[in-house]
Short mmCIF file of N, CA and C in Angstrom, two decimals:
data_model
loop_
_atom_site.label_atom_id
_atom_site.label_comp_id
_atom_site.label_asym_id
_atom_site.label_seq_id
_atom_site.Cartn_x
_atom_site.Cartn_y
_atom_site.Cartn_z
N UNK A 1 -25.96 122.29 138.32
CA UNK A 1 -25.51 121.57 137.15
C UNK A 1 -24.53 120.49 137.59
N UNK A 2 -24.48 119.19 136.47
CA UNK A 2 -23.55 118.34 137.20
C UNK A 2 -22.15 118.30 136.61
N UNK A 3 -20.96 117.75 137.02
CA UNK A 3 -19.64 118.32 136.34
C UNK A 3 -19.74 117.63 134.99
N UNK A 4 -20.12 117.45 134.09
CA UNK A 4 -20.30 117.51 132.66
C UNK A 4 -21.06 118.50 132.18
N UNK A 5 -22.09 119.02 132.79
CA UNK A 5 -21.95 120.19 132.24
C UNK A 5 -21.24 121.40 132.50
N UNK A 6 -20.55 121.44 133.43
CA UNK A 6 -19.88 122.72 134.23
C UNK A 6 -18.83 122.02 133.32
N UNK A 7 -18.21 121.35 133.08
CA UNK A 7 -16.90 121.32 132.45
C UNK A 7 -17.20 121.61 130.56
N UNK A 8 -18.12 121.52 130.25
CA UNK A 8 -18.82 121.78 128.39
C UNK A 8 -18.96 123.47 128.90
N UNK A 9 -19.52 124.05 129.97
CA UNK A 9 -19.76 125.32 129.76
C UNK A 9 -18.84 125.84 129.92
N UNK A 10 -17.58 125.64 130.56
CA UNK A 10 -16.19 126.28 130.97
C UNK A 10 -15.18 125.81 130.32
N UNK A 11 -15.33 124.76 129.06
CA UNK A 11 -14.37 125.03 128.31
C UNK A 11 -13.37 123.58 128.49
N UNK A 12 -13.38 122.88 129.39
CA UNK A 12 -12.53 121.90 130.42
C UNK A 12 -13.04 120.66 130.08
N UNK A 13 -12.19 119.96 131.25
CA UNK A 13 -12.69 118.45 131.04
C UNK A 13 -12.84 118.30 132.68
N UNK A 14 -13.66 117.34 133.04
CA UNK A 14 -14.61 116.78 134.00
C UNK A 14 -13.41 116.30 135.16
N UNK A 15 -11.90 115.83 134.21
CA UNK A 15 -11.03 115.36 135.44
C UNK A 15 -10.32 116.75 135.52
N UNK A 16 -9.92 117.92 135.07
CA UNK A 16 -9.52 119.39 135.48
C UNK A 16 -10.35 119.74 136.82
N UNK A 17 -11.70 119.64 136.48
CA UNK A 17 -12.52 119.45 137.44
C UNK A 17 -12.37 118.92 139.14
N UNK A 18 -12.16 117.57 138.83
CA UNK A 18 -12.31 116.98 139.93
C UNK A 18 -10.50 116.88 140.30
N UNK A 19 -9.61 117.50 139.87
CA UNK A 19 -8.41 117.85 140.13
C UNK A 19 -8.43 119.28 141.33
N UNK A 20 -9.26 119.84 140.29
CA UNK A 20 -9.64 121.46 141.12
C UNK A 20 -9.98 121.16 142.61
N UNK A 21 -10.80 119.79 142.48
CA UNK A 21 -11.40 120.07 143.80
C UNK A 21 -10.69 119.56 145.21
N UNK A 22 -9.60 118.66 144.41
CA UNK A 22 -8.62 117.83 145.14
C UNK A 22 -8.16 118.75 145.70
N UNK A 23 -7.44 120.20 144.91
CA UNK A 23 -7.41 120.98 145.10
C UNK A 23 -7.40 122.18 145.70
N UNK A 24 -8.58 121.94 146.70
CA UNK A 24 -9.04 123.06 147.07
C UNK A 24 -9.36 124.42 146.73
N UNK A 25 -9.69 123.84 145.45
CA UNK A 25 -9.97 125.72 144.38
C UNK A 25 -11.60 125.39 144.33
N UNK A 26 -11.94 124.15 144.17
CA UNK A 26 -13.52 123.88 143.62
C UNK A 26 -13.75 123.13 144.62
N UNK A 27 -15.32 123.52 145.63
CA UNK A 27 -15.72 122.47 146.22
C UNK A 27 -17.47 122.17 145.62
N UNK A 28 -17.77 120.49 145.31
CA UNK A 28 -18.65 120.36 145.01
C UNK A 28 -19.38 120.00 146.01
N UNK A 29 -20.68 120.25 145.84
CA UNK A 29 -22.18 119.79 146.93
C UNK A 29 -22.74 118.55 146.25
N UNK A 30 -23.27 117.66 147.31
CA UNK A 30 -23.45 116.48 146.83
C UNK A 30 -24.96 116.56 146.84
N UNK A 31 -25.45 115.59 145.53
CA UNK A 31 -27.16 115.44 145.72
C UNK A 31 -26.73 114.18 146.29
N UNK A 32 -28.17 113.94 146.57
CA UNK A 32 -28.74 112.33 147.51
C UNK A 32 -28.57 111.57 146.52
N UNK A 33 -28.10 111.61 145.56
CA UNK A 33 -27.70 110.18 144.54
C UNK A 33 -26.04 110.50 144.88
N UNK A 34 -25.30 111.22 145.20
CA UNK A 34 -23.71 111.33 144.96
C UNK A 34 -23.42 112.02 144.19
N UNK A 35 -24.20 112.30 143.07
CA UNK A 35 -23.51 113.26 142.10
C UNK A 35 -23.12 114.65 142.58
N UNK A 36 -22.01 115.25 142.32
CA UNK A 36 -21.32 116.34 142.13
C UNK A 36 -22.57 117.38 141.71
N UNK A 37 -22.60 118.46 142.25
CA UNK A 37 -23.83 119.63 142.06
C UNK A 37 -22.72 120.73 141.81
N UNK A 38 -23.20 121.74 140.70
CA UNK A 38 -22.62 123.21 141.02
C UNK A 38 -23.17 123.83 140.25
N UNK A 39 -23.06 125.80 140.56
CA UNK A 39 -23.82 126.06 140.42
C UNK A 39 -22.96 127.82 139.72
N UNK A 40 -23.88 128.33 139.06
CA UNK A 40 -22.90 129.99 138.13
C UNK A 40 -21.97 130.07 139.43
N UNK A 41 -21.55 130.09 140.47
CA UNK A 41 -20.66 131.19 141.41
C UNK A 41 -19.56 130.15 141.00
N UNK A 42 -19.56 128.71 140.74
CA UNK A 42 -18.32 127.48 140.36
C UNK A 42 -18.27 127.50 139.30
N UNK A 43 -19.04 128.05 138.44
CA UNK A 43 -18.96 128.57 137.23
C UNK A 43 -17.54 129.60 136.74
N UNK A 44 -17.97 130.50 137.92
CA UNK A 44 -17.13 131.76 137.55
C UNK A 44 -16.04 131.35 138.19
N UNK A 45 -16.16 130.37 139.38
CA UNK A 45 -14.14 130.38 139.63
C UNK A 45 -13.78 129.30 139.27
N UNK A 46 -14.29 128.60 138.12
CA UNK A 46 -13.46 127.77 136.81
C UNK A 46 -13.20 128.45 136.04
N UNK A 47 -13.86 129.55 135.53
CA UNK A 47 -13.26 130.26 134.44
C UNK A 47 -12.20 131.40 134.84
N UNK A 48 -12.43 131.87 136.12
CA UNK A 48 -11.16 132.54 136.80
C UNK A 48 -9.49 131.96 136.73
N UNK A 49 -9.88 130.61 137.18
CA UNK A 49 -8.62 129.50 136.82
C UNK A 49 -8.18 129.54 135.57
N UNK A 50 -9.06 129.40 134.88
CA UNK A 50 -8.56 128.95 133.48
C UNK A 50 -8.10 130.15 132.84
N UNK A 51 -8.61 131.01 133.37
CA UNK A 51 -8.38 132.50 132.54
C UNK A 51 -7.08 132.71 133.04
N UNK A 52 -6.31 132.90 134.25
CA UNK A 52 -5.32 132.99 134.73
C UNK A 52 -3.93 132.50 134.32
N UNK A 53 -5.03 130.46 133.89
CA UNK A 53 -3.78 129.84 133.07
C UNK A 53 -3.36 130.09 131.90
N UNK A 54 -4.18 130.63 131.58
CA UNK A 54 -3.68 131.21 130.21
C UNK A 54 -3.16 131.85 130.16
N UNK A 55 -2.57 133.15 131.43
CA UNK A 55 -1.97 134.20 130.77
C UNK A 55 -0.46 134.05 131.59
N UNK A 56 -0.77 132.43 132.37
CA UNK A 56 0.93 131.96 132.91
C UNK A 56 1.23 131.72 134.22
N UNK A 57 -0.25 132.44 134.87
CA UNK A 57 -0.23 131.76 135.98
C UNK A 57 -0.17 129.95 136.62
N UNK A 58 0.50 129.31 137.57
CA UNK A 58 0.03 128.51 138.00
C UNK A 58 -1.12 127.82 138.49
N UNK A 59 -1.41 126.92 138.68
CA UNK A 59 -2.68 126.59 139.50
C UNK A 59 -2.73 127.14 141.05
N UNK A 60 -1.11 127.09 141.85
CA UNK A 60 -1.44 127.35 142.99
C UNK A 60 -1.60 128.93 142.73
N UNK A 61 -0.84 129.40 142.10
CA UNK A 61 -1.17 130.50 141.81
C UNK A 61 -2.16 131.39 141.75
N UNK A 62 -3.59 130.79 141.63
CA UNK A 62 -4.58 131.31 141.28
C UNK A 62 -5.63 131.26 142.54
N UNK A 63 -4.90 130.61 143.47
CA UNK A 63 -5.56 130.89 144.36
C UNK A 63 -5.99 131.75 145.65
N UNK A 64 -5.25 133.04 145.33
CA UNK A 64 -5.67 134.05 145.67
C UNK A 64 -7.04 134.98 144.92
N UNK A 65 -7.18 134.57 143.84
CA UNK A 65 -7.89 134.91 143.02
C UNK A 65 -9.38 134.33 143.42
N UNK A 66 -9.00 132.94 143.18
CA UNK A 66 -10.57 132.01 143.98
C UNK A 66 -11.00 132.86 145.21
N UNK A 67 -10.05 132.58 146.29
CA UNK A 67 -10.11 132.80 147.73
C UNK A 67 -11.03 134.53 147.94
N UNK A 68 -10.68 135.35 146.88
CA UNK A 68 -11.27 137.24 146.50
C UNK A 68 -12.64 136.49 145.87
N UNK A 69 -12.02 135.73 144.71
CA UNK A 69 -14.30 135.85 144.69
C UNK A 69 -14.92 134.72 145.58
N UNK A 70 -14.55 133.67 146.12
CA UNK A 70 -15.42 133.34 147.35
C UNK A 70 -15.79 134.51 148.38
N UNK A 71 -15.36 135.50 148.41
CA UNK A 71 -15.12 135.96 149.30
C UNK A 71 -16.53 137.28 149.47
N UNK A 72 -16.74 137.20 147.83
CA UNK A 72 -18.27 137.78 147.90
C UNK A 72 -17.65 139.72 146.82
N UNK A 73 -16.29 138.82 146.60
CA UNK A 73 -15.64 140.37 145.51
C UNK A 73 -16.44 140.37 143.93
N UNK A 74 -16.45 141.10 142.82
CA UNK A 74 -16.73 140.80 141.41
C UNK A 74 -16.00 140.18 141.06
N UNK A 75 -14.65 140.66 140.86
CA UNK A 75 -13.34 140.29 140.46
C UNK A 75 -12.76 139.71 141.45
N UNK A 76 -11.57 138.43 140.60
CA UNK A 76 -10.73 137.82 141.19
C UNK A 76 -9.43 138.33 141.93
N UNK A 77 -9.19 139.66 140.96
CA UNK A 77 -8.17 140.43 141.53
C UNK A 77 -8.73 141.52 142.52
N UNK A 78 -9.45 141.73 143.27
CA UNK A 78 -10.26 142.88 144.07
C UNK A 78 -8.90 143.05 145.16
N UNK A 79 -8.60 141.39 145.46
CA UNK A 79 -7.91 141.57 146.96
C UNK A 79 -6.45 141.92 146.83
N UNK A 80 -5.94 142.53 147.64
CA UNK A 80 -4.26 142.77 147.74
C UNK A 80 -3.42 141.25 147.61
N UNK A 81 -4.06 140.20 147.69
CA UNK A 81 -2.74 138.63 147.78
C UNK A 81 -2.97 138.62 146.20
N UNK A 82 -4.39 138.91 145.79
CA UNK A 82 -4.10 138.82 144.14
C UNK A 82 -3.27 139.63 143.74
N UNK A 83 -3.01 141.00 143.62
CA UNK A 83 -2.38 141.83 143.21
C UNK A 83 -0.70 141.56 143.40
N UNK A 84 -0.78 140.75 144.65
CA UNK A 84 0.57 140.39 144.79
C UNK A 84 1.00 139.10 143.67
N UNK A 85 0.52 138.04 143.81
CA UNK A 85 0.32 137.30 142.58
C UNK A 85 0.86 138.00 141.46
N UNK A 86 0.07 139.08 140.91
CA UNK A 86 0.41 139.37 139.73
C UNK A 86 1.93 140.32 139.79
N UNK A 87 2.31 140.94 140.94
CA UNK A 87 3.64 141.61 141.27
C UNK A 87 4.48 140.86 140.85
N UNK A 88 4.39 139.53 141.80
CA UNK A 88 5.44 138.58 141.81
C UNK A 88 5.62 137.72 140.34
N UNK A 89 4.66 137.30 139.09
CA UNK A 89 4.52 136.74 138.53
C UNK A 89 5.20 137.66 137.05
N UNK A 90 5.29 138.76 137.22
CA UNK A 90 5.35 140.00 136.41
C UNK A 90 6.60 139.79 136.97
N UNK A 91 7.14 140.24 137.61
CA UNK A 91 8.63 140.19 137.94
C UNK A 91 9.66 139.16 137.86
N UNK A 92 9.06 137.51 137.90
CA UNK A 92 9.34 136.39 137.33
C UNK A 92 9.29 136.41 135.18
N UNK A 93 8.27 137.45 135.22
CA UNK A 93 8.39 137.31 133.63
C UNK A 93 9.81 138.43 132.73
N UNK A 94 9.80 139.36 133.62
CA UNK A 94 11.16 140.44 133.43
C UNK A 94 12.51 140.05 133.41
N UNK A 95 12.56 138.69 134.57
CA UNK A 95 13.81 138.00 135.03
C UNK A 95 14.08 137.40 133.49
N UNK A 96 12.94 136.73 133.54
CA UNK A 96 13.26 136.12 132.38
C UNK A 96 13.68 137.00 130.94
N UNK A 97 12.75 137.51 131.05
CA UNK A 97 13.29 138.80 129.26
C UNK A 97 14.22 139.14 129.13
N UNK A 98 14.53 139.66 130.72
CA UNK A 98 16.11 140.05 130.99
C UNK A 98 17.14 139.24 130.64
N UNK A 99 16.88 137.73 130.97
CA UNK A 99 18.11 136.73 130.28
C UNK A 99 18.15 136.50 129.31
N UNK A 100 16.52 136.28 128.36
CA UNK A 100 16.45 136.20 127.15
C UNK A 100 17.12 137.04 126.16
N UNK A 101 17.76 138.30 126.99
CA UNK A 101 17.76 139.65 125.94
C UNK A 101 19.31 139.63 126.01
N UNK A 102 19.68 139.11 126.81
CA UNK A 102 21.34 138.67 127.58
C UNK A 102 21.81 137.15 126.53
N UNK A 103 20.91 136.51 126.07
CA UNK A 103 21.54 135.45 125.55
C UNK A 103 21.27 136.02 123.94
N UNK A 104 20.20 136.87 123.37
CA UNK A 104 20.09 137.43 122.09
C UNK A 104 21.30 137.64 121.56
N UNK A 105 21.89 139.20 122.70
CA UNK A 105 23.35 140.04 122.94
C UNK A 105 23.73 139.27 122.48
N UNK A 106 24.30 138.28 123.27
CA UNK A 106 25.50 137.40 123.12
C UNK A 106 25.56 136.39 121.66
N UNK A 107 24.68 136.06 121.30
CA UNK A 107 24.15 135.71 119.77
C UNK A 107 24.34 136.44 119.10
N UNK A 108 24.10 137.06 119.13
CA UNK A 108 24.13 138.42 117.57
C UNK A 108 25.27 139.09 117.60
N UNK A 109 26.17 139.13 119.02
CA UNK A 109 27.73 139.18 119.22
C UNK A 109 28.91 138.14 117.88
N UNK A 110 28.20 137.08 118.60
CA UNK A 110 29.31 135.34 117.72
C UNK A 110 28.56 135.78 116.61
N UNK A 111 27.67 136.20 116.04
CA UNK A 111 26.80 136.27 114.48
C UNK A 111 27.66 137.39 113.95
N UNK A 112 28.19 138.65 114.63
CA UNK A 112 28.11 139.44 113.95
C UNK A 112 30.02 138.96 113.65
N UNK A 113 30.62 138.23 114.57
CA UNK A 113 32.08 138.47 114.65
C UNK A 113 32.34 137.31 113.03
N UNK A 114 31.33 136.50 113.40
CA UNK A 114 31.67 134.97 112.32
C UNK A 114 31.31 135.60 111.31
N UNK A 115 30.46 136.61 110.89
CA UNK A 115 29.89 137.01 109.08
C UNK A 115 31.26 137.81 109.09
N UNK A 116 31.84 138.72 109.69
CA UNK A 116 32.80 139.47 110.11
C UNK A 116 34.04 138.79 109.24
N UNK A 117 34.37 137.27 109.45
CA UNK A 117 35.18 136.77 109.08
C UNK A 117 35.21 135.92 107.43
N UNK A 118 34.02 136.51 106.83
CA UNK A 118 33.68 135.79 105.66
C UNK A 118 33.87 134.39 105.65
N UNK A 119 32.83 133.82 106.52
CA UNK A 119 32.91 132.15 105.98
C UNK A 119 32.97 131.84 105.14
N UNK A 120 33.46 130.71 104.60
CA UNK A 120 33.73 129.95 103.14
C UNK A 120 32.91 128.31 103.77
N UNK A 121 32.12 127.88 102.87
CA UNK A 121 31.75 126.21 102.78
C UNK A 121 32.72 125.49 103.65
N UNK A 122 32.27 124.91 104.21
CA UNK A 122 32.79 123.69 105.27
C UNK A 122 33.31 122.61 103.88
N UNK A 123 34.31 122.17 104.00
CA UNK A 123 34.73 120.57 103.62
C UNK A 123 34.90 119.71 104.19
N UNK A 124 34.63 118.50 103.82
CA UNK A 124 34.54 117.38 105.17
C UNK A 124 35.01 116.54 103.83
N UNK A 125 36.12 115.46 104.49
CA UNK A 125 36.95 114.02 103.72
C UNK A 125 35.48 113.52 103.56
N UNK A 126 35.22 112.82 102.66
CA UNK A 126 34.72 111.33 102.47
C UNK A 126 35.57 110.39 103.17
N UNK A 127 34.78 109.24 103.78
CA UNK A 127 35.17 108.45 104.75
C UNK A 127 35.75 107.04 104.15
N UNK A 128 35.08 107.18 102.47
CA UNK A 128 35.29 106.10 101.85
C UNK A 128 36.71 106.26 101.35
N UNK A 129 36.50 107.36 100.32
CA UNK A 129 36.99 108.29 99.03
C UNK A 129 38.49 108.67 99.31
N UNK A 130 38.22 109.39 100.94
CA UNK A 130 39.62 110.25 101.18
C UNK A 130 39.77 111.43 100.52
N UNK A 131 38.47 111.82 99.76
CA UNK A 131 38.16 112.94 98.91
C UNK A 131 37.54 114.01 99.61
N UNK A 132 38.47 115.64 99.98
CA UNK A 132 37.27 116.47 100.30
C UNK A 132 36.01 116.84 99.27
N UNK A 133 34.79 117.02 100.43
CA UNK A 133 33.33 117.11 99.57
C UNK A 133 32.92 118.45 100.11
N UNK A 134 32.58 119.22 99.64
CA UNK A 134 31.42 120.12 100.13
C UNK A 134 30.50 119.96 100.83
N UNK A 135 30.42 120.70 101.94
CA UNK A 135 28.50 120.85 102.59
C UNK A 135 28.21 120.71 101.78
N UNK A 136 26.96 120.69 101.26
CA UNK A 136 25.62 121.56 100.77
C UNK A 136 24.67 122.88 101.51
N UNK A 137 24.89 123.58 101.44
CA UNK A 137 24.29 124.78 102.48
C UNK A 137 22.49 124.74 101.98
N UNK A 138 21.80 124.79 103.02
CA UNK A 138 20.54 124.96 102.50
C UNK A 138 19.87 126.13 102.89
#
């Protein structure tokens, strides 16, 4: 198939494609006119990529994944560098929850101390007037 259709059957666009191959994730075979050839096995490690990106992996990232099904595996994850991939990528996502859950704390800390103190409406002068005005709270 030529990369317009490999990119309509996988979901992509034709320059993802020829990015991939810059790449070194996708290599295309050339016909005697130049066009780009590929075939179900470039099939399946475009959609390996893409499947990956979706769930947060990188591009370089995913190339342990390619490298297991070139390699003649079912799955992208068969090999131990994938599995590491997903170790390391999983443990990058914890770091993060972990701070996320550290800056919540600390939010719902200043939330709970400020309701704590019964706010009253902000007043602010008029600039013209010299008159305090009310917020409006919405």
């Amino acid at each position: 198939m030529r990369i317009g259709e490999l990119a309509r059957r996988a979901g992509t666009t034709t320059r993802a494609l020829r990015f991939y191959e810059s790449q070194g994730l996708l290599t295309a075979r050339r016909s005697t006119n130049g066009y780009r050839e590929y075939d179900d096995a470039d099939f399946r490690l475009v959609n390996e990529i893409l499947t990956l990106q979706a769930v947060g992996l990188s591009l370089d990232d995913t190339r342990p994944f390619v490298d297991c099904l070139r390699a003649g595996h079912e799955a992208g994850d068969s090999c131990a560098d994938s599995i590491e991939v997903y170790q390391r990528k999983l443990a990058e996502v914890d770091a993060c929850l972990d701070r996320l859950n550290s800056v919540r704390a600390g939010l719902l800390t200043k939330l709970a101390a400020a309701v704590a103190r019964q706010p009253e409406p902000c007043r602010v002068v008029d600039r013209n007037t010299g008159e305090p005005n009310a917020i409006e709270e919405s």
